[in-house]
PDB file of C-alpha atoms in Angstrom:
ATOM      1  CA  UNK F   6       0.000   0.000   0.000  1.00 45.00           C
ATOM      2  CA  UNK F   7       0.848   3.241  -0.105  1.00 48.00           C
ATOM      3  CA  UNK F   8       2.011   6.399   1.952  1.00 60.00           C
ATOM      4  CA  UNK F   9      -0.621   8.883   0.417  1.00 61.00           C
ATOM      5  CA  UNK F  10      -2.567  10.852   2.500  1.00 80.00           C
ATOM      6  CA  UNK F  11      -6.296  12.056   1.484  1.00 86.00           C
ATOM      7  CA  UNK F  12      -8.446  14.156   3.708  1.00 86.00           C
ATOM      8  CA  UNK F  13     -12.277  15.028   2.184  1.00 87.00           C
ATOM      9  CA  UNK F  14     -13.733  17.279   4.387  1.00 84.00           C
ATOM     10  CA  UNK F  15     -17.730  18.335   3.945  1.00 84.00           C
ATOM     11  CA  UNK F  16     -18.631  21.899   4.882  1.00 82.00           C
ATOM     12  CA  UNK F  17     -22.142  23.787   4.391  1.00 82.00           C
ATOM     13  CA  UNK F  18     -21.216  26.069   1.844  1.00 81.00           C
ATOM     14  CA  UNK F  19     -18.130  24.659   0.154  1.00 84.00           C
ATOM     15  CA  UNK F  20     -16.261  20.970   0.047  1.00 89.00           C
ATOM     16  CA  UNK F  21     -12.595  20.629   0.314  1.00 88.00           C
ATOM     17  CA  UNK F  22      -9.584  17.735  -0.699  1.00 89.00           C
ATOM     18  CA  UNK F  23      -6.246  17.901   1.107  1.00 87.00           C
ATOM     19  CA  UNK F  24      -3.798  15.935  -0.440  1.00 87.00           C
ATOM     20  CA  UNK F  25      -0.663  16.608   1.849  1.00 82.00           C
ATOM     21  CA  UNK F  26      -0.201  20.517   2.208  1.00 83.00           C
ATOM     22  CA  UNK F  27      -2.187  20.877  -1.334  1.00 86.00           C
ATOM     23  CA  UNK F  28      -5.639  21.737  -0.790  1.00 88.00           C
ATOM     24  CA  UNK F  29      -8.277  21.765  -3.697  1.00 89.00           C
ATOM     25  CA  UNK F  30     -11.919  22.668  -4.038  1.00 90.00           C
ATOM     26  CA  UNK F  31     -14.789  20.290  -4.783  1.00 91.00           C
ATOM     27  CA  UNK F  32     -17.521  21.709  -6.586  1.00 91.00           C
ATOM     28  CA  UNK F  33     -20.829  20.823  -6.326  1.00 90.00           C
ATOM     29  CA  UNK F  34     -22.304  20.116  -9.696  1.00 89.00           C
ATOM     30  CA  UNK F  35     -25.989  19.475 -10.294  1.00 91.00           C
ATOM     31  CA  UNK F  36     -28.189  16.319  -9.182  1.00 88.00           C
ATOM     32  CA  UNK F  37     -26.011  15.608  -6.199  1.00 87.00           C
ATOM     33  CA  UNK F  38     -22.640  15.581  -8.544  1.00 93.00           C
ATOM     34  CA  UNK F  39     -19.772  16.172  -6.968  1.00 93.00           C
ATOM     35  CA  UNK F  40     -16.517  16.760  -9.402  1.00 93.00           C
ATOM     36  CA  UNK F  41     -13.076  16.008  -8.875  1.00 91.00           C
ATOM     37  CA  UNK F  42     -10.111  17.980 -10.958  1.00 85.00           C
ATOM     38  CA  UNK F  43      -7.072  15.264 -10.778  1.00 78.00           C
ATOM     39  CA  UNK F  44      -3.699  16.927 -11.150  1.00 76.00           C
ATOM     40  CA  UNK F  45      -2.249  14.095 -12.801  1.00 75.00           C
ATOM     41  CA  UNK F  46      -4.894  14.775 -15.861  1.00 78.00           C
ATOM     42  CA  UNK F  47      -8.581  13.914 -15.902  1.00 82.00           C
ATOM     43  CA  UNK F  48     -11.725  14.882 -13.924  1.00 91.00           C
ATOM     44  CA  UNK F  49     -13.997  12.760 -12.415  1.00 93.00           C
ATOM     45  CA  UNK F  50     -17.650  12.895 -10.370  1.00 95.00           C
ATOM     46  CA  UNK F  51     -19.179  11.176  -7.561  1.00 96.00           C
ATOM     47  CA  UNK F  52     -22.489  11.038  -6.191  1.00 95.00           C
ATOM     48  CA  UNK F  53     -24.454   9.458  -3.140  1.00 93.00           C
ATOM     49  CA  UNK F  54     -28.207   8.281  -3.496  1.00 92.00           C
ATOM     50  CA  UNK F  55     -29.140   8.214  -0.323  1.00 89.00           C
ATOM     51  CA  UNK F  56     -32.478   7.054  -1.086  1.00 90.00           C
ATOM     52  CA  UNK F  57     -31.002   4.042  -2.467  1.00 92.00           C
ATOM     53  CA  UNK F  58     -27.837   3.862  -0.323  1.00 92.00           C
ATOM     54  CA  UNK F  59     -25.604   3.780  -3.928  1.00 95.00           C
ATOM     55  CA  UNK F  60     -22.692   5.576  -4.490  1.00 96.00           C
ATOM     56  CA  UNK F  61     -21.390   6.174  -8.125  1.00 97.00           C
ATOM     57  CA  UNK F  62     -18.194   6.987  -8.989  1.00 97.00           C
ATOM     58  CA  UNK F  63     -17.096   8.048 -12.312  1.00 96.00           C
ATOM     59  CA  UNK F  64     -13.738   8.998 -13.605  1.00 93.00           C
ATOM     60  CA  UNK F  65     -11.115   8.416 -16.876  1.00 92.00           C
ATOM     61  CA  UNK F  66     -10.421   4.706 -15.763  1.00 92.00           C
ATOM     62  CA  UNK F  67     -13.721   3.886 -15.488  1.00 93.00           C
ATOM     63  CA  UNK F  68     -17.075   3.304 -13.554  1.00 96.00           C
ATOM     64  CA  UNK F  69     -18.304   2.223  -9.998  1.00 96.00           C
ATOM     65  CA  UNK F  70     -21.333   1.618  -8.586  1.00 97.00           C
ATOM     66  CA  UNK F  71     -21.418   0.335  -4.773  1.00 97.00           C
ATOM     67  CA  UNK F  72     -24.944  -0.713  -3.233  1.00 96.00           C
ATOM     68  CA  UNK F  73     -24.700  -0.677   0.298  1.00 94.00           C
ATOM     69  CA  UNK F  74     -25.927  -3.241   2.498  1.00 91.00           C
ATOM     70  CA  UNK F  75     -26.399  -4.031   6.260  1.00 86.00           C
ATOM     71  CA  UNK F  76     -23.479  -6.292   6.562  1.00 84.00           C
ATOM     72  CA  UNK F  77     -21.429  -7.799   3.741  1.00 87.00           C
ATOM     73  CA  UNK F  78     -20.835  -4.930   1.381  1.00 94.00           C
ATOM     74  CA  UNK F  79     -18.894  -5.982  -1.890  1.00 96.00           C
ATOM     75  CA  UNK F  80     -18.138  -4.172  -5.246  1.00 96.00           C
ATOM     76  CA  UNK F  81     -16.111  -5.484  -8.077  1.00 96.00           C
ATOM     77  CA  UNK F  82     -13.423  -3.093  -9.713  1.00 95.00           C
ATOM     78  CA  UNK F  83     -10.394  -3.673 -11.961  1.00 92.00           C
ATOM     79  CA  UNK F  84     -10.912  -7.623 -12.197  1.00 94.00           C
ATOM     80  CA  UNK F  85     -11.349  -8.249  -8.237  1.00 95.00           C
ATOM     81  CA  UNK F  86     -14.050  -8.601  -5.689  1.00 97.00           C
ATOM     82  CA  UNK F  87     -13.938  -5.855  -2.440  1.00 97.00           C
ATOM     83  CA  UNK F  88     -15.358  -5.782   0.466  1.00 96.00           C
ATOM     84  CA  UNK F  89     -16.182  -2.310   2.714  1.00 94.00           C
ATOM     85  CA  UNK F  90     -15.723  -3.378   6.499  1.00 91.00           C
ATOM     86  CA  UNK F  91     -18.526  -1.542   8.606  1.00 87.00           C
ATOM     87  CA  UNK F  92     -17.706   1.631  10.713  1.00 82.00           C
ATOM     88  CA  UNK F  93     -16.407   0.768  13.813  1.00 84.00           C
ATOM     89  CA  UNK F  94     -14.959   3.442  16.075  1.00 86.00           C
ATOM     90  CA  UNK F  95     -14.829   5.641  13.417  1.00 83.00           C
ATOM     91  CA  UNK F  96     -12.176   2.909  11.386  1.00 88.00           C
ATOM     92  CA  UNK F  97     -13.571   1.523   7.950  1.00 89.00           C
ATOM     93  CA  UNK F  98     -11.413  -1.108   5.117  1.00 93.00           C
ATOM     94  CA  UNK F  99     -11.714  -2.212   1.994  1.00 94.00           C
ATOM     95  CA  UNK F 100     -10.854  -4.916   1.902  1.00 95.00           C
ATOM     96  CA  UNK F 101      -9.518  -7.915  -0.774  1.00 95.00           C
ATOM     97  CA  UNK F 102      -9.716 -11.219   0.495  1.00 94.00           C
ATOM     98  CA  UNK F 103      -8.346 -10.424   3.885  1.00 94.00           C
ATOM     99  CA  UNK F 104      -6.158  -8.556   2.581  1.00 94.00           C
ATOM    100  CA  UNK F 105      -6.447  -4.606   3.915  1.00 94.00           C
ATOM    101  CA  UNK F 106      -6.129  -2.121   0.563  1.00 93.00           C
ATOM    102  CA  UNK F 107      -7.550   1.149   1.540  1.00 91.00           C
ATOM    103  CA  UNK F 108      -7.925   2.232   5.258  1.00 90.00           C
ATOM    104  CA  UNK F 109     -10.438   4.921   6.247  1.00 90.00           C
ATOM    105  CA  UNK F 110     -10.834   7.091   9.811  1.00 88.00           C
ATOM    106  CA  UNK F 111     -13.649   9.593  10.327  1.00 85.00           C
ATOM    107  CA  UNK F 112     -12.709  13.475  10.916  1.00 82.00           C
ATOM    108  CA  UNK F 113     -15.149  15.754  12.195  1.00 76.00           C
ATOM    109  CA  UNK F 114     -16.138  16.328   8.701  1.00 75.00           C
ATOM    110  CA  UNK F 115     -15.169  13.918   6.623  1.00 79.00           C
ATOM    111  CA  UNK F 116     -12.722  10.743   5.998  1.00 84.00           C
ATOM    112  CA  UNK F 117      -9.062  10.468   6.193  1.00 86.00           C
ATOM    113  CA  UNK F 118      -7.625   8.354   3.760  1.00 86.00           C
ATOM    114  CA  UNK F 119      -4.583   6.905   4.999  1.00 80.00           C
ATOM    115  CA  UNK F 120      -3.249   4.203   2.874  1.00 79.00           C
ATOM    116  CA  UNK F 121      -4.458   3.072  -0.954  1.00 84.00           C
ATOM    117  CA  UNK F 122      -3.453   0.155  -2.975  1.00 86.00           C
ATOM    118  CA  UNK F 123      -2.320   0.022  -6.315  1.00 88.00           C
ATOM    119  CA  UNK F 124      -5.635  -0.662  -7.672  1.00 89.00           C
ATOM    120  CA  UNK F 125      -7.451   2.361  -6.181  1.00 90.00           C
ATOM    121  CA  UNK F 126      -5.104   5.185  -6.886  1.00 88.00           C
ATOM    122  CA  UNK F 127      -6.562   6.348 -10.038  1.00 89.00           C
ATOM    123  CA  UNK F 128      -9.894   6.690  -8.247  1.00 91.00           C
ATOM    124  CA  UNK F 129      -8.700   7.400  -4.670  1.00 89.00           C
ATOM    125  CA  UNK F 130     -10.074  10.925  -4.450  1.00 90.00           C
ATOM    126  CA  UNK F 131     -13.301   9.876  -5.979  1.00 92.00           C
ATOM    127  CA  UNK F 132     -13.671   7.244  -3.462  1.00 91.00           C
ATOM    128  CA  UNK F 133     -12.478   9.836  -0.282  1.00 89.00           C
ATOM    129  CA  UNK F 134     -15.655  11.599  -1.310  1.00 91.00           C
ATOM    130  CA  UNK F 135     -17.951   9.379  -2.028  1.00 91.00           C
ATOM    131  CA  UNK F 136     -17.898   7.478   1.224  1.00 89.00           C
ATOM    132  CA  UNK F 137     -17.420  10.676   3.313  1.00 87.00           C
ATOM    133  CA  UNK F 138     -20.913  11.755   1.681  1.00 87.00           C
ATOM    134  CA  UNK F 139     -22.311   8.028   2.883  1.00 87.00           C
ATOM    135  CA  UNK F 140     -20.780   7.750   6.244  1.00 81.00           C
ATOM    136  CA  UNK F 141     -21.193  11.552   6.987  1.00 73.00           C
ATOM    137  CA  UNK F 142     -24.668  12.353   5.975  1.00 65.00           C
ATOM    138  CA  UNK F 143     -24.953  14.117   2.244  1.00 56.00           C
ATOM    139  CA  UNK F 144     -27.890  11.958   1.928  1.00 49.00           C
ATOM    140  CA  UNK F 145     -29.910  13.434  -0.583  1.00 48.00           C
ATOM    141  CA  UNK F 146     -28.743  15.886  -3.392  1.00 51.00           C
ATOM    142  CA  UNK F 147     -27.875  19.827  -2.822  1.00 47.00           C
TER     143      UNK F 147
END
């Protein structure tokens, strides 16, 4: 995994990405849309149903959906099956296998996203957002 350090943080009037000492603005688009400028190249948008508890996630590499459930909560991206770990003290995994790939801890705002695998990096910001607006209450669109 890596050493990367995301931090999504969910305000009233305006949403913010720190990426180390870099800070960016996430707009709000319409429908609920969130978009995300990457630096590398690229933009892409996320966007929690709440209604539905979905989250979609679109970007250059590709699509997600994830449906939410009680307990047991997979996805499949890039070839392989994942599995989100529920919420417990404020810790949440994805996980492969049992293998841990992206580790989660609530702010008072947000998520901090301390270490991503390989297969989540183009999509790591997307995902910081996405599952701050699920775990953190953006529910319905703005």
């Amino acid at each position: 995994m890596g050493d990367v350090t995301i931090e999504f943080q969910m305000g009233p009037l305006r949403d913010r990405l720190l990426e180390g000492a870099t800070e960016y603005e996430v707009p709000r688009g319409r429908h609920g849309w969130s978009h995300v400028d990457d630096p590398r190249g690229g933009t892409g948008r996320v966007r929690y149903d709440g209604w539905r508890d979905r989250l979609f996630i679109e970007s250059p590499v590709g699509s997600l959906q994830i449906q939410f459930r009680l307990r047991n909560t997979t996805f499949d991206w890039a070839g392989r099956t994942y599995r989100i770990t529920p919420m417990i003290w404020g810790h949440f995994t994805i996980l492969e296998g049992d293998r841990p790939v992206v580790e989660y801890r609530s702010t008072g705002s947000g998520v901090r996203q301390d270490c991503v695998g390989p297969d989540f990096r183009p999509i790591e910001r997307e995902l910081a957002i996405g599952l701050s607006q699920r775990f953190f209450g953006r529910r319905w669109p703005t």
